[in-house]
Amino acid sequence: MLSIRFDMPLWLMGTYGGIMAVCVVLLRLLLGKRLPKRLFPILWSVVLVRLFIPFSISSPFSLHIPLLGNGSPASSASVLQQQETYEAAFDTVSEELSIPPLSSASNETEQSYVSQVTAESAFSFPSIPINWIGVLWASGVIISAVWLALRWNKCQKVLEDSAIISNQTAEKVLKKCRITADVYTCDRISSPLAVGLKHPEIYLPTHLDFSNHEMLTHIITHEAMHIKYRDNWMKTVMLAALCLHWYNPLIWWMARELSRDLESACDEAALSVLEGDNRKNYAYSLMAMAASDHRGTLIYSSFSKSEVERRIKGVMAYKRAGKFLISLTVMLAVGTSAVFATSGTTFYSNGLCWGIQADGCYMIADVILNRDLNLGEFAQGRANSTVYQILAESAGQEKGRTQLQQEIVEALSKEFDVEPGAFQAQCYLSIPREVILEQYAQLGITVKDGRYYYEGTLVHSISDREEGKASYFIASSWPDGGVDLYILRDETGKIKEDGFQVYLWYKY
């Protein structure tokens, strides 16, 4: 089942984009010599889409990363929601048992004790200055954008001292490549450039030997491929991604690798257009253009001295792709996109049911989704009804929490025709007041005037919990009580045979 939502936070978009960038580079390292170079710009475009659009796509092929919060039990929102449910149940039981208010002096002592116990058993979540984080991120975006704008302006000033030329070789190459572009010469650049989006232009250094028609053909063809495949458009989107995700080092690294792959893809595209086997001569042209001290640029598509060795190796290894390899490349591009561009749902809005109860059942049930799902119309109502039915049928059967959770998941799987792993059920004890008092009476605990007594001795505190869980109920009667009571329950809510302990409370 495929579903799309648009609720992914910015930091998660950048994290997924960074992971995808690493995967693209690993794919290039493993199979780059056998695959067409044009495949990698296609994969980079998928990464860029991931960085800009806050979509969350769920599919059977999605890459599930629990650490990033895909609705897993460990996600922070799930923990918060579970904690809120626990606190609500605690408040309900406390109210039902009518714990009396204390006097002013004893209330402070009592509050201190309850706070101490709660601090030991509850989760602690530090407060995060969201506003300051937003200001910091926006400042980084502005600084990055200004820095890139200054670099672009500097390049534009360099290109102002240029002159348009009319060259038959250049016109012939552009016509063959089906590209419309003006060709300029500039004495302030050391390497050819392809510039512009809507009206692209090619700039050649003045020192270029225009009488060498073969080298000129190679250079113009290469730059024409940049224009043909809209590489400058991709670089513009890449620069915007750098501004948006300026804090993520993987995105800056991605920009460098993307630029490298664009050059390699254009080398391959140029060789496919040139007639005959031009690999050796094309390599000589690369060496000639990279002879000057030029490091390339993030702004425009240009030759780069630092990349010439790698590109020459790629040129010499070039072979024209057959139909089978082209088909395999298309399948690989689609498959890789399906795996890495889709993902489990973010951990926001993954709640399906909350606080479902049924008469006679001592459990409260919650259900969350482990991945984003399109469950159809009235999904929440159907889910609530399904969970309620399971709880109602379990009344009086003393079913454990684990068994109930399993039955809820299986029932929801059947109701929505989805695999059971898509749901996560969580049940909590919610024992009625009268039942608790009956159980306490069997242990020798009584209530008189809102105070708890054990065999006639005033109780200082009662800690009542499920085995392996935080305290289900903590009741304090009076600071000067004489005993502390510890009660341990199984997951059905029954007090265990050896689950009742009495300790003297020493007053200081």
XYZ file of C-alpha atoms in Angstrom:
508
model
C 0.000 0.000 0.000
C 1.387 3.406 -0.987
C 0.494 6.627 0.804
C 1.938 10.132 0.877
C 1.964 12.739 3.628
C 3.624 16.145 3.768
C 4.642 16.516 7.404
C 8.343 15.641 7.576
C 10.439 18.120 9.623
C 13.373 19.912 8.016
C 16.087 18.190 10.036
C 14.715 14.771 9.105
C 14.592 15.740 5.420
C 18.283 16.687 5.639
C 19.184 13.509 7.502
C 17.481 11.281 4.968
C 19.062 13.302 2.156
C 22.509 12.848 3.697
C 21.996 9.096 4.045
C 20.835 8.894 0.439
C 23.939 10.845 -0.663
C 26.181 8.334 1.076
C 24.300 5.489 -0.651
C 24.712 7.111 -4.081
C 28.478 7.487 -3.584
C 28.773 3.894 -2.355
C 26.871 2.732 -5.434
C 29.288 4.702 -7.606
C 32.299 3.165 -5.881
C 30.946 -0.362 -6.282
C 29.445 -0.229 -9.787
C 30.524 3.113 -11.214
C 32.823 1.571 -13.838
C 30.034 -0.598 -15.244
C 27.104 1.796 -15.152
C 26.378 4.761 -17.428
C 27.546 7.995 -15.799
C 24.228 9.717 -16.513
C 22.583 7.441 -13.932
C 24.207 9.299 -11.048
C 22.849 12.790 -11.831
C 19.423 11.135 -11.954
C 19.978 9.704 -8.481
C 21.262 13.068 -7.255
C 18.053 14.681 -8.480
C 16.107 12.250 -6.270
C 18.276 13.306 -3.319
C 17.531 16.980 -4.052
C 13.798 16.285 -4.132
C 14.158 14.597 -0.749
C 15.906 17.714 0.619
C 13.174 20.134 -0.452
C 9.800 18.454 -0.267
C 8.629 17.389 3.225
C 6.920 14.286 1.911
C 6.732 10.976 3.706
C 5.991 8.049 1.391
C 5.157 4.647 2.745
C 5.705 1.644 0.495
C 6.657 -2.036 0.906
C 10.156 -1.069 -0.317
C 10.665 1.840 2.076
C 13.932 2.127 3.959
C 13.017 1.930 7.652
C 15.374 3.748 10.044
C 14.008 3.474 13.589
C 16.652 5.824 15.028
C 15.210 8.646 12.969
C 11.722 8.244 14.433
C 9.615 6.152 12.081
C 6.813 5.564 14.539
C 8.950 3.055 16.448
C 8.467 2.352 20.151
C 11.580 4.362 20.929
C 10.435 7.511 19.159
C 10.247 10.533 21.398
C 6.639 11.381 20.580
C 5.519 7.842 21.363
C 7.297 7.986 24.715
C 5.714 11.351 25.477
C 2.274 10.095 24.543
C 2.717 6.954 26.629
C 3.872 9.052 29.572
C 0.825 11.324 29.220
C -1.475 8.261 29.211
C 0.249 6.909 32.307
C -0.107 10.241 34.094
C -3.791 10.425 33.136
C -4.366 6.921 34.538
C -2.485 7.870 37.706
C -4.641 10.954 38.198
C -7.830 8.971 37.607
C -6.973 6.300 40.182
C -5.821 8.884 42.701
C -9.100 10.750 42.336
C -11.161 7.560 42.634
C -9.398 6.594 45.869
C -10.142 10.055 47.296
C -6.738 10.797 48.814
C -7.528 13.489 51.358
C -5.900 16.902 51.303
C -3.288 17.436 53.983
C -2.642 20.343 56.278
C -0.340 23.111 55.112
C 2.745 21.855 56.958
C 2.265 18.188 56.160
C 1.292 18.940 52.559
C 4.760 20.307 51.844
C 6.355 17.169 53.272
C 3.976 14.973 51.347
C 4.506 16.849 48.081
C 8.256 16.506 48.516
C 7.956 12.753 48.950
C 5.630 12.237 45.988
C 7.882 14.427 43.784
C 10.884 12.335 44.769
C 9.172 9.051 43.868
C 7.817 10.471 40.621
C 11.252 11.758 39.632
C 12.695 8.283 40.133
C 10.105 6.530 37.970
C 9.207 9.050 35.249
C 11.015 10.131 32.115
C 12.882 13.421 32.020
C 12.790 15.569 28.902
C 14.962 18.705 28.773
C 13.324 21.863 27.504
C 14.700 22.984 24.162
C 14.822 26.674 23.210
C 12.967 26.206 19.931
C 12.908 29.921 19.175
C 16.669 30.226 19.470
C 17.174 27.188 17.255
C 14.924 28.794 14.632
C 16.851 32.054 14.826
C 20.165 30.204 14.491
C 18.932 28.218 11.477
C 17.535 31.324 9.751
C 20.807 33.174 10.387
C 22.727 30.325 8.788
C 20.422 30.360 5.760
C 20.916 34.110 5.302
C 24.698 33.925 5.727
C 24.987 31.013 3.268
C 22.757 32.746 0.729
C 24.721 36.000 1.006
C 28.037 34.183 0.643
C 26.873 32.325 -2.484
C 25.336 35.513 -3.903
C 28.665 37.336 -3.468
C 30.475 34.534 -5.278
C 27.938 34.614 -8.092
C 28.272 38.387 -8.368
C 32.050 38.066 -8.508
C 31.792 35.562 -11.363
C 29.357 37.812 -13.213
C 31.780 40.737 -13.007
C 34.533 38.546 -14.428
C 32.334 37.601 -17.376
C 31.443 41.216 -18.155
C 34.734 41.589 -20.062
C 33.766 39.158 -22.806
C 32.965 39.314 -26.503
C 30.612 37.201 -28.561
C 32.230 35.260 -31.383
C 31.053 33.603 -34.559
C 32.901 30.351 -35.143
C 31.914 27.774 -37.728
C 33.148 24.856 -35.624
C 31.169 26.028 -32.624
C 28.025 26.592 -34.715
C 28.361 23.150 -36.270
C 28.731 21.441 -32.879
C 25.784 23.296 -31.339
C 23.599 22.426 -34.295
C 24.570 18.777 -34.059
C 23.780 18.767 -30.330
C 20.503 20.605 -30.998
C 21.471 23.384 -28.615
C 20.877 27.118 -28.991
C 23.490 29.165 -27.157
C 25.782 32.123 -27.719
C 29.543 31.579 -27.507
C 31.786 34.216 -25.899
C 35.473 34.636 -25.278
C 36.836 36.115 -22.065
C 40.444 36.877 -21.151
C 39.737 36.684 -17.390
C 38.806 32.996 -17.254
C 41.156 30.045 -17.587
C 38.644 27.304 -18.355
C 35.437 26.967 -20.413
C 32.139 27.663 -18.645
C 28.469 26.984 -19.307
C 26.456 29.833 -17.780
C 22.776 30.706 -17.535
C 19.433 29.031 -17.022
C 16.800 30.349 -19.403
C 19.270 31.692 -21.986
C 22.454 29.626 -21.575
C 25.810 30.886 -22.805
C 29.210 29.271 -23.325
C 32.375 31.165 -22.358
C 35.788 30.184 -23.697
C 39.164 31.496 -22.477
C 40.854 33.850 -24.926
C 44.100 31.875 -24.851
C 42.344 28.875 -26.394
C 43.799 27.743 -29.740
C 40.796 28.307 -31.971
C 42.669 26.902 -34.945
C 42.663 23.466 -33.297
C 39.236 22.438 -34.543
C 39.314 19.009 -32.901
C 39.965 20.344 -29.400
C 37.428 23.118 -29.931
C 34.875 20.515 -30.979
C 35.516 18.510 -27.813
C 35.181 21.544 -25.559
C 32.036 22.921 -27.190
C 30.427 19.468 -27.190
C 31.140 19.029 -23.498
C 29.645 22.414 -22.597
C 26.668 21.758 -24.869
C 25.958 18.586 -22.887
C 25.806 20.671 -19.705
C 23.178 22.848 -21.358
C 21.289 19.957 -22.908
C 20.900 18.117 -19.615
C 20.067 21.273 -17.606
C 23.083 20.849 -15.326
C 23.040 24.513 -14.314
C 19.442 24.107 -13.204
C 20.474 21.187 -11.040
C 23.354 23.196 -9.606
C 21.001 26.043 -8.775
C 18.738 23.681 -6.859
C 21.841 22.243 -5.197
C 22.902 25.730 -4.024
C 19.448 26.309 -2.573
C 19.776 22.986 -0.726
C 23.111 24.166 0.691
C 21.445 27.284 2.046
C 18.498 25.385 3.508
C 20.627 22.642 5.092
C 23.767 24.663 5.765
C 24.319 22.963 9.131
C 24.559 19.463 7.608
C 28.112 18.549 6.476
C 26.755 15.663 4.405
C 24.906 18.125 2.171
C 28.099 20.124 1.483
C 29.868 16.890 0.704
C 26.960 15.916 -1.541
C 27.385 19.181 -3.499
C 31.001 18.329 -4.298
C 30.167 14.764 -5.352
C 27.206 15.940 -7.449
C 29.448 18.412 -9.323
C 31.974 15.641 -9.999
C 29.295 13.331 -11.385
C 27.899 16.050 -13.630
C 31.310 16.477 -15.266
C 31.754 12.723 -15.737
C 28.251 12.387 -17.174
C 28.940 15.185 -19.659
C 32.228 13.564 -20.703
C 30.329 10.366 -21.437
C 27.549 12.244 -23.250
C 30.099 14.157 -25.345
C 31.867 10.939 -26.394
C 28.522 9.436 -27.428
C 27.925 12.406 -29.755
C 31.426 12.572 -31.254
C 32.032 10.394 -34.305
C 34.441 7.464 -34.103
C 36.698 6.555 -31.199
C 37.714 9.945 -29.787
C 38.646 8.829 -26.301
C 42.378 9.466 -26.600
C 42.084 12.851 -28.273
C 39.273 13.878 -25.919
C 41.550 13.027 -22.996
C 44.235 15.288 -24.474
C 41.688 18.097 -24.662
C 40.825 17.600 -20.989
C 44.487 17.806 -20.071
C 44.935 20.981 -22.089
C 41.986 22.687 -20.446
C 43.004 21.596 -16.943
C 46.614 22.682 -17.356
C 45.922 26.069 -15.786
C 45.341 26.504 -12.059
C 41.575 26.242 -12.008
C 39.626 24.505 -9.234
C 36.136 24.632 -10.655
C 33.172 26.319 -9.049
C 29.893 25.475 -7.355
C 28.215 28.254 -9.320
C 28.813 27.208 -12.936
C 29.651 24.053 -14.870
C 33.346 24.170 -15.648
C 36.529 22.156 -16.123
C 38.534 21.356 -12.992
C 42.244 20.661 -12.681
C 41.830 18.572 -9.542
C 39.436 16.179 -11.295
C 41.297 15.692 -14.571
C 42.974 12.384 -13.653
C 39.725 10.746 -12.583
C 37.894 12.043 -15.635
C 40.601 10.865 -18.033
C 40.410 7.372 -16.541
C 36.660 7.451 -17.054
C 37.056 8.630 -20.636
C 39.545 5.897 -21.497
C 37.254 3.265 -19.984
C 34.194 4.548 -21.872
C 32.147 2.082 -23.908
C 28.873 2.755 -25.647
C 26.005 1.364 -23.602
C 23.909 -1.403 -25.115
C 20.162 -1.787 -24.811
C 20.499 -4.265 -21.948
C 22.719 -1.920 -19.914
C 20.406 1.010 -20.569
C 17.399 -1.024 -19.416
C 19.307 -2.173 -16.342
C 20.205 1.449 -15.554
C 16.562 2.552 -15.738
C 15.497 -0.295 -13.447
C 18.296 0.520 -11.007
C 17.369 4.202 -10.921
C 13.699 3.434 -10.238
C 14.529 0.751 -7.669
C 17.046 2.897 -5.816
C 14.590 5.772 -5.698
C 11.867 3.500 -4.328
C 14.142 2.319 -1.517
C 15.846 5.544 -0.500
C 13.385 8.281 -1.458
C 10.544 6.616 0.405
C 10.579 6.130 4.117
C 8.517 5.131 7.085
C 6.344 7.841 8.495
C 7.825 10.518 10.656
C 7.057 10.237 14.342
C 4.503 13.043 14.176
C 0.766 12.277 14.104
C 1.224 8.511 14.291
C -1.443 7.972 16.955
C -4.417 5.861 15.930
C -6.247 5.153 19.225
C -5.852 6.660 22.667
C -7.375 5.745 26.024
C -9.821 3.049 24.875
C -11.617 1.383 27.825
C -14.418 -1.150 28.249
C -16.562 -2.066 31.258
C -15.234 -5.055 33.183
C -11.763 -4.835 31.641
C -8.972 -3.432 33.785
C -6.954 -2.085 30.866
C -6.596 1.148 28.904
C -5.397 0.606 25.311
C -3.444 2.876 22.957
C -2.436 2.108 19.369
C 0.178 3.857 17.233
C 1.338 3.259 13.662
C 4.843 2.014 12.977
C 4.746 3.442 9.461
C 2.602 5.830 7.472
C -0.533 4.118 6.226
C -3.597 5.041 4.226
C -6.235 3.139 6.178
C -9.172 4.522 4.248
C -12.182 6.503 5.424
C -13.225 6.617 9.082
C -10.022 4.811 10.040
C -9.954 6.093 13.606
C -13.578 5.169 14.272
C -13.064 1.676 12.876
C -9.905 1.247 14.928
C -11.590 2.491 18.116
C -14.472 0.063 17.602
C -12.115 -2.845 16.955
C -10.017 -2.166 20.057
C -13.097 -1.636 22.226
C -14.527 -4.979 21.096
C -11.316 -6.813 22.059
C -11.295 -5.166 25.496
C -14.998 -5.847 26.086
C -14.627 -9.522 25.175
C -11.725 -9.855 27.610
C -13.785 -8.637 30.591
C -13.653 -11.179 33.427
C -11.166 -13.426 31.605
C -8.056 -12.143 33.408
C -6.082 -11.736 30.201
C -2.602 -10.312 30.542
C -1.381 -7.102 29.008
C 0.857 -8.923 26.503
C -1.966 -11.168 25.309
C -4.353 -8.240 24.894
C -1.795 -6.230 22.939
C -1.274 -9.173 20.574
C -5.015 -9.665 20.067
C -5.492 -5.944 19.344
C -2.729 -5.940 16.734
C -4.113 -9.050 15.026
C -7.660 -7.647 15.007
C -6.504 -4.346 13.478
C -4.449 -6.219 10.888
C -7.572 -8.138 9.867
C -9.788 -5.040 9.911
C -7.530 -2.965 7.637
C -5.896 -5.792 5.659
C -2.409 -4.641 6.672
C 0.499 -6.616 8.104
C 0.476 -6.780 11.948
C 3.871 -5.097 12.173
C 2.289 -1.832 11.038
C 0.555 -1.454 14.420
C 1.869 -1.146 17.942
C -0.581 -1.636 20.822
C 0.147 -0.583 24.395
C -2.074 -1.483 27.337
C -2.039 0.014 30.832
C -3.700 -1.176 34.037
C -6.788 0.798 35.059
C -8.342 -0.928 38.056
C -11.625 0.484 39.474
C -11.613 1.904 42.991
C -13.937 -0.710 44.448
C -11.770 -3.557 43.120
C -8.612 -2.020 44.553
C -10.262 -1.581 47.970
C -11.450 -5.191 47.921
C -7.939 -6.383 47.129
C -6.500 -4.163 49.859
C -9.022 -5.484 52.387
C -7.811 -9.037 51.725
C -4.301 -7.848 52.615
C -5.426 -6.234 55.843
C -5.489 -2.674 54.481
C -8.494 -0.543 55.371
C -9.587 3.045 54.765
C -11.011 5.207 57.528
C -11.681 8.948 57.216
C -9.563 9.016 54.075
C -6.583 7.412 55.819
C -5.071 4.023 55.132
C -4.392 1.563 57.935
C -2.612 -1.757 57.960
C -3.756 -3.978 60.811
C -4.578 -0.869 62.834
C -1.327 0.996 62.101
C -1.510 4.232 60.124
C 0.115 3.814 56.698
C 2.793 6.269 55.610
C 2.731 5.307 51.888
C 1.598 2.616 49.470
C 3.596 1.794 46.337
C 1.416 -0.303 44.046
C 2.885 -1.314 40.680
C 3.029 -3.934 37.944
C 6.126 -6.105 37.922
C 8.799 -4.599 35.703
C 6.912 -1.308 35.364
C 6.968 2.097 37.002
C 4.625 2.660 39.932
C 1.001 2.266 38.900
C -0.341 3.962 42.014
C 1.386 5.727 44.894
C -0.886 6.734 47.778
C 0.349 8.591 50.843
C -1.929 8.858 53.862
C -0.034 10.841 56.472
C 3.602 11.843 57.023
C 3.582 10.408 60.548
C 2.353 6.979 59.480
C 4.118 3.923 60.849
C 4.493 1.554 57.836
C 5.268 1.586 54.108
C 3.431 -0.944 51.916
C 4.802 -2.318 48.627
C 2.423 -4.181 46.328
C 3.510 -6.027 43.166
C 0.994 -7.067 40.498
C 1.172 -9.332 37.475
C 0.174 -7.997 34.055
C -3.461 -8.982 34.564
C -3.697 -6.644 37.577
C -3.810 -9.407 40.198
C -1.548 -9.051 43.231
C 1.191 -11.674 43.097
C 1.355 -14.283 45.854
C 4.682 -12.966 47.104
C 3.986 -9.412 45.949
C 3.096 -7.786 49.260
C 5.750 -6.413 51.594
C 5.461 -4.331 54.767
C 8.287 -2.130 56.102
C 8.425 0.050 59.179
C 8.615 3.773 58.510
C 11.034 5.502 60.856
C 10.153 9.081 61.599
C 13.005 11.550 62.057
